Each structure stands twice: as C-alpha cells, then as structure tokens.
C-alpha cells in the first residue's frame, strides 16, 4: 500500500520539476530538484530546490465525529539555492514566486491532500563565513508549507 | 596605536607572498604583495551547503589603508571585491574577498 506522506512529497517534487521558462515561469529551477538531499551542492547544479519534510502533526482543525479517521498537517520545507552574482536577490524572489505558482496549479496534490497552506518564506544571502570570504556569494530561501491530508486511523489509506 | 612588527619580512615573493594589484574606489592602481589563500569551504544557505572557496588575502596595512567594499584586488588575473578589511594591529590587514557580490 502506498504511503500517503511519501506520495505527497513525490508529488511536490514532480510538480517542482515542471518549473521552466518554457512553462511560463521566471526560472528553470525545475531541472535541479532534489528530495531530502543532504550532500553539498556544486555551482553547476544551481539554481536548485531541495525538498524535505518536518513535523507531521495531527490536525485538530478538521476534527469530525468520525473516529476511524485521522487528519494530519505535514510541514514541508522547500529550500532554494541560487547562483551567485548581482542578480542573486532577484533570482531568489523569482524562484519563490515560481514555487508558489507551481503549488497553485493543484494544492490538493492530485487526491492526496485536502489543501496546502503557506507558512512562511525567508531569504538568505551569504557573503562571508567566519573569517573567510565566500568566493561565489550564494543566495537562497527557505519556503515552508503545510499540507493537510487524511488517513484511516493508524493506516495509510 | 599599531604595534611595530617587521611585517615586510612576511611579504617576500620568494616565499609565500604573491603579486597583486590593489585598485581603489577612485580607480588608482597600486602593485602590492599579498599572502593569498583560497581554500575549499562549504557555504551554508539555510539547511543547504554549497561548495565554494574562501579567498582571503593578507596585506600590509600601509598598502591598503582605507580599503572599502568599493576597492578590488586583482590576483593572477582574477578580480576580487574586498568584502571586509580587518587590520590586526600588527601592521597586517586581513582582506576577505569575493569574485562577485549581491549588490
């Protein structure tokens, strides 16, 4: 039986891979989308998205009298890393806009979720680390979303 | 008051020092000697790390007095922006460098 959380994460990755200029987005970040990657990125791989999940909380907002169901709110983080240069900040903002636009095409992720909400986004620019310079200034962002879904109690269906 | 160390002894092209061109914000170019290092570093961006290098140059403070972020240093044909200039009070200034910047 398919694992719903995994289906959601996979659907998010697949959707993000559609981000390209040809598809009407600002960026082509869709060619470098990763799931739960924890190895360093190389310059040639940028811009890139890295998707991972945080907490999967029981969601009390949609409580029903149906005792056989459990509602969850899965926090998903989409990290953005951008190529360096004087347009880094603009590129980061464009990719954030692209991610939101991609989510908007179907925030139910086919039939896996009720809906998806934005939690926050935060931009980071790194120009120095400790006492060393950073040869290629790097920019990025962290986007947090919450995906609401339901399963049969204790099961994945 | 800066301490009086014999810093010239450190800036020897036959040893660690290398030739560089220091360019002020006004475009004035001066040939100086620096001790240049560009080691591999990982740059953390949120929860992601990006492979990078961390260029740093040590220069005689008297050669780069008044260095600002509008000044550059050309080393081996590559132009680096001076991101920070930190005099260490012994006559040496630590310059953190970047090939590009976000502004």
GROMACS .gro file of C-alpha atoms in nm:
model
  260
    1UNK     CA    1   0.000   0.000   0.000
    2UNK     CA    2   0.131   0.344  -0.089
    3UNK     CA    3   0.245   0.570   0.191
    4UNK     CA    4   0.048   0.893   0.171
    5UNK     CA    5   0.326   1.115   0.310
    6UNK     CA    6   0.564   0.978   0.051
    7UNK     CA    7   0.306   1.027  -0.224
    8UNK     CA    8   0.273   1.391  -0.120
    9UNK     CA    9   0.648   1.451  -0.114
   10UNK     CA   10   0.688   1.280  -0.451
   11UNK     CA   11   0.403   1.484  -0.599
   12UNK     CA   12   0.563   1.805  -0.474
   13UNK     CA   13   0.896   1.708  -0.631
   14UNK     CA   14   0.730   1.616  -0.961
   15UNK     CA   15   0.542   1.948  -0.966
   16UNK     CA   16   0.854   2.150  -0.891
   17UNK     CA   17   1.027   1.974  -1.180
   18UNK     CA   18   0.780   2.141  -1.416
   19UNK     CA   19   0.921   2.486  -1.335
   20UNK     CA   20   1.082   2.610  -1.654
   21UNK     CA   21   1.082   2.925  -1.860
   22UNK     CA   22   0.909   2.732  -2.139
   23UNK     CA   23   0.622   2.654  -1.898
   24UNK     CA   24   0.571   3.020  -1.816
   25UNK     CA   25   0.782   3.052  -1.503
   26UNK     CA   26   1.057   3.303  -1.431
   27UNK     CA   27   1.324   3.039  -1.375
   28UNK     CA   28   1.439   2.696  -1.490
   29UNK     CA   29   1.492   2.570  -1.136
   30UNK     CA   30   1.284   2.261  -1.223
   31UNK     CA   31   1.587   2.093  -1.375
   32UNK     CA   32   1.755   2.063  -1.033
   33UNK     CA   33   1.500   1.939  -0.780
   34UNK     CA   34   1.606   1.706  -0.500
   35UNK     CA   35   1.429   1.523  -0.222
   36UNK     CA   36   1.592   1.514   0.122
   37UNK     CA   37   1.940   1.578  -0.021
   38UNK     CA   38   2.200   1.640   0.246
   39UNK     CA   39   2.520   1.650   0.042
   40UNK     CA   40   2.668   1.984  -0.066
   41UNK     CA   41   2.559   2.145  -0.391
   42UNK     CA   42   2.808   2.235  -0.661
   43UNK     CA   43   2.796   2.562  -0.851
   44UNK     CA   44   2.697   2.382  -1.172
   45UNK     CA   45   2.385   2.243  -1.002
   46UNK     CA   46   2.242   2.584  -0.917
   47UNK     CA   47   1.977   2.708  -0.902
   48UNK     CA   48   1.826   2.416  -0.717
   49UNK     CA   49   1.542   2.315  -0.487
   50UNK     CA   50   1.573   2.069  -0.201
   51UNK     CA   51   1.251   1.935  -0.054
   52UNK     CA   52   1.218   1.770   0.283
   53UNK     CA   53   0.958   1.720   0.548
   54UNK     CA   54   0.946   1.834   0.906
   55UNK     CA   55   0.673   1.758   1.154
   56UNK     CA   56   0.367   1.557   1.065
   57UNK     CA   57   0.119   1.683   1.322
   58UNK     CA   58  -0.227   1.560   1.400
   59UNK     CA   59  -0.452   1.836   1.275
   60UNK     CA   60  -0.739   1.926   1.504
   61UNK     CA   61  -0.890   2.186   1.270
   62UNK     CA   62  -1.086   1.931   1.072
   63UNK     CA   63  -1.199   1.718   1.363
   64UNK     CA   64  -1.504   1.516   1.275
   65UNK     CA   65  -1.713   1.274   1.466
   66UNK     CA   66  -1.562   1.006   1.252
   67UNK     CA   67  -1.338   0.818   1.494
   68UNK     CA   68  -1.194   0.597   1.226
   69UNK     CA   69  -1.008   0.883   1.052
   70UNK     CA   70  -0.704   1.092   1.142
   71UNK     CA   71  -0.628   1.432   0.991
   72UNK     CA   72  -0.266   1.539   0.958
   73UNK     CA   73  -0.081   1.858   0.879
   74UNK     CA   74   0.254   1.778   0.718
   75UNK     CA   75   0.509   2.059   0.721
   76UNK     CA   76   0.719   2.052   0.405
   77UNK     CA   77   1.026   2.268   0.354
   78UNK     CA   78   1.143   2.372   0.010
   79UNK     CA   79   1.494   2.515   0.022
   80UNK     CA   80   1.604   2.735  -0.267
   81UNK     CA   81   1.970   2.784  -0.356
   82UNK     CA   82   2.068   3.030  -0.624
   83UNK     CA   83   2.360   3.104  -0.849
   84UNK     CA   84   2.572   3.391  -0.735
   85UNK     CA   85   2.602   3.739  -0.874
   86UNK     CA   86   2.445   4.079  -0.868
   87UNK     CA   87   2.106   3.932  -0.965
   88UNK     CA   88   2.103   3.675  -0.687
   89UNK     CA   89   1.841   3.854  -0.479
   90UNK     CA   90   1.610   3.898  -0.776
   91UNK     CA   91   1.659   3.535  -0.878
   92UNK     CA   92   1.571   3.415  -0.529
   93UNK     CA   93   1.250   3.618  -0.529
   94UNK     CA   94   1.159   3.487  -0.875
   95UNK     CA   95   1.210   3.126  -0.768
   96UNK     CA   96   0.996   3.181  -0.457
   97UNK     CA   97   0.723   3.314  -0.686
   98UNK     CA   98   0.768   3.012  -0.915
   99UNK     CA   99   0.732   2.767  -0.627
  100UNK     CA  100   0.409   2.930  -0.513
  101UNK     CA  101   0.276   2.938  -0.868
  102UNK     CA  102   0.356   2.568  -0.912
  103UNK     CA  103   0.173   2.485  -0.589
  104UNK     CA  104  -0.126   2.689  -0.702
  105UNK     CA  105  -0.185   2.466  -1.004
  106UNK     CA  106  -0.321   2.197  -0.769
  107UNK     CA  107  -0.277   2.237  -0.396
  108UNK     CA  108  -0.451   1.906  -0.332
  109UNK     CA  109  -0.161   1.717  -0.496
  110UNK     CA  110  -0.396   1.508  -0.705
  111UNK     CA  111  -0.614   1.339  -0.444
  112UNK     CA  112  -0.361   1.304  -0.164
  113UNK     CA  113  -0.448   1.618   0.038
  114UNK     CA  114  -0.740   1.847   0.129
  115UNK     CA  115  -0.538   2.161   0.074
  116UNK     CA  116  -0.198   2.327   0.118
  117UNK     CA  117  -0.115   2.648   0.303
  118UNK     CA  118   0.189   2.871   0.301
  119UNK     CA  119   0.359   2.909   0.637
  120UNK     CA  120   0.649   3.139   0.551
  121UNK     CA  121   0.942   3.217   0.326
  122UNK     CA  122   1.275   3.360   0.429
  123UNK     CA  123   1.561   3.483   0.210
  124UNK     CA  124   1.928   3.425   0.298
  125UNK     CA  125   2.234   3.578   0.133
  126UNK     CA  126   2.577   3.451   0.238
  127UNK     CA  127   2.873   3.673   0.163
  128UNK     CA  128   3.111   3.569   0.435
  129UNK     CA  129   3.156   3.271   0.663
  130UNK     CA  130   3.354   3.336   0.976
  131UNK     CA  131   3.685   3.495   0.888
  132UNK     CA  132   3.692   3.375   0.531
  133UNK     CA  133   3.539   3.530   0.226
  134UNK     CA  134   3.291   3.344   0.011
  135UNK     CA  135   3.424   3.336  -0.340
  136UNK     CA  136   3.086   3.288  -0.500
  137UNK     CA  137   2.827   3.475  -0.300
  138UNK     CA  138   2.531   3.245  -0.257
  139UNK     CA  139   2.167   3.327  -0.209
  140UNK     CA  140   1.877   3.116  -0.112
  141UNK     CA  141   1.546   3.091   0.064
  142UNK     CA  142   1.352   2.859   0.286
  143UNK     CA  143   0.985   2.813   0.199
  144UNK     CA  144   0.762   2.635   0.447
  145UNK     CA  145   0.425   2.495   0.351
  146UNK     CA  146   0.173   2.281   0.532
  147UNK     CA  147  -0.008   2.002   0.352
  148UNK     CA  148  -0.334   1.883   0.511
  149UNK     CA  149  -0.437   1.522   0.447
  150UNK     CA  150  -0.645   1.248   0.599
  151UNK     CA  151  -0.593   0.877   0.652
  152UNK     CA  152  -0.777   0.590   0.804
  153UNK     CA  153  -0.677   0.581   1.168
  154UNK     CA  154  -0.339   0.409   1.209
  155UNK     CA  155  -0.333   0.321   0.840
  156UNK     CA  156  -0.208   0.484   0.522
  157UNK     CA  157  -0.519   0.461   0.312
  158UNK     CA  158   4.842   5.269   1.829
  159UNK     CA  159   4.953   4.989   1.593
  160UNK     CA  160   5.226   4.762   1.719
  161UNK     CA  161   5.558   4.790   1.538
  162UNK     CA  162   5.622   4.447   1.386
  163UNK     CA  163   5.866   4.389   1.097
  164UNK     CA  164   5.583   4.293   0.860
  165UNK     CA  165   5.797   4.341   0.549
  166UNK     CA  166   5.967   4.011   0.637
  167UNK     CA  167   5.642   3.826   0.574
  168UNK     CA  168   5.577   3.971   0.229
  169UNK     CA  169   5.850   3.803   0.028
  170UNK     CA  170   5.769   3.686  -0.323
  171UNK     CA  171   6.030   3.410  -0.292
  172UNK     CA  172   5.828   3.264  -0.010
  173UNK     CA  173   5.451   3.296   0.049
  174UNK     CA  174   5.372   3.634  -0.098
  175UNK     CA  175   5.228   3.688  -0.442
  176UNK     CA  176   5.193   3.998  -0.659
  177UNK     CA  177   4.855   4.171  -0.667
  178UNK     CA  178   4.708   4.492  -0.799
  179UNK     CA  179   4.513   4.695  -0.545
  180UNK     CA  180   4.254   4.918  -0.712
  181UNK     CA  181   4.094   5.192  -0.504
  182UNK     CA  182   3.736   5.312  -0.543
  183UNK     CA  183   3.874   5.602  -0.747
  184UNK     CA  184   4.047   5.358  -0.982
  185UNK     CA  185   4.402   5.419  -0.860
  186UNK     CA  186   4.608   5.102  -0.916
  187UNK     CA  187   4.898   5.003  -0.693
  188UNK     CA  188   5.115   4.693  -0.723
  189UNK     CA  189   5.143   4.529  -0.383
  190UNK     CA  190   5.236   4.194  -0.231
  191UNK     CA  191   4.980   3.981  -0.052
  192UNK     CA  192   4.967   3.636   0.102
  193UNK     CA  193   4.672   3.476  -0.073
  194UNK     CA  194   4.471   3.173   0.031
  195UNK     CA  195   4.167   3.027  -0.140
  196UNK     CA  196   4.076   2.711   0.041
  197UNK     CA  197   3.772   2.490  -0.010
  198UNK     CA  198   3.480   2.593   0.208
  199UNK     CA  199   3.120   2.489   0.244
  200UNK     CA  200   2.881   2.781   0.240
  201UNK     CA  201   2.568   2.718   0.447
  202UNK     CA  202   2.249   2.856   0.293
  203UNK     CA  203   1.972   2.777   0.534
  204UNK     CA  204   1.989   2.399   0.573
  205UNK     CA  205   2.177   2.354   0.246
  206UNK     CA  206   2.553   2.366   0.194
  207UNK     CA  207   2.711   2.485  -0.129
  208UNK     CA  208   3.067   2.400  -0.234
  209UNK     CA  209   3.274   2.713  -0.256
  210UNK     CA  210   3.613   2.862  -0.191
  211UNK     CA  211   3.701   3.119   0.072
  212UNK     CA  212   3.951   3.368  -0.068
  213UNK     CA  213   4.148   3.566   0.188
  214UNK     CA  214   4.449   3.793   0.135
  215UNK     CA  215   4.687   3.925   0.397
  216UNK     CA  216   4.831   4.264   0.303
  217UNK     CA  217   5.050   4.521   0.469
  218UNK     CA  218   4.811   4.765   0.633
  219UNK     CA  219   5.005   5.056   0.487
  220UNK     CA  220   4.936   4.920   0.135
  221UNK     CA  221   4.560   4.900   0.178
  222UNK     CA  222   4.481   5.179   0.423
  223UNK     CA  223   4.126   5.297   0.369
  224UNK     CA  224   4.022   4.984   0.177
  225UNK     CA  225   3.645   4.975   0.133
  226UNK     CA  226   3.399   4.745  -0.036
  227UNK     CA  227   3.436   4.960  -0.348
  228UNK     CA  228   3.801   4.856  -0.382
  229UNK     CA  229   3.921   4.547  -0.564
  230UNK     CA  230   4.225   4.325  -0.566
  231UNK     CA  231   4.348   4.160  -0.886
  232UNK     CA  232   4.538   3.838  -0.822
  233UNK     CA  233   4.650   3.610  -1.103
  234UNK     CA  234   4.420   3.783  -1.348
  235UNK     CA  235   4.110   3.741  -1.131
  236UNK     CA  236   3.940   4.046  -0.985
  237UNK     CA  237   3.813   4.011  -0.630
  238UNK     CA  238   3.587   4.250  -0.444
  239UNK     CA  239   3.711   4.340  -0.100
  240UNK     CA  240   3.426   4.238   0.129
  241UNK     CA  241   3.591   4.324   0.459
  242UNK     CA  242   3.926   4.475   0.559
  243UNK     CA  243   4.035   4.390   0.911
  244UNK     CA  244   4.358   4.547   1.040
  245UNK     CA  245   4.506   4.319   1.307
  246UNK     CA  246   4.701   4.596   1.480
  247UNK     CA  247   5.038   4.438   1.394
  248UNK     CA  248   5.066   4.605   1.054
  249UNK     CA  249   4.879   4.337   0.862
  250UNK     CA  250   4.525   4.369   0.727
  251UNK     CA  251   4.312   4.064   0.656
  252UNK     CA  252   4.108   4.112   0.340
  253UNK     CA  253   3.815   3.878   0.284
  254UNK     CA  254   3.741   3.858  -0.087
  255UNK     CA  255   3.471   3.750  -0.331
  256UNK     CA  256   3.465   3.718  -0.708
  257UNK     CA  257   3.114   3.854  -0.712
  258UNK     CA  258   2.869   4.004  -0.472
  259UNK     CA  259   2.500   4.060  -0.441
  260UNK     CA  260   2.499   4.438  -0.469
   0.00000   0.00000   0.00000
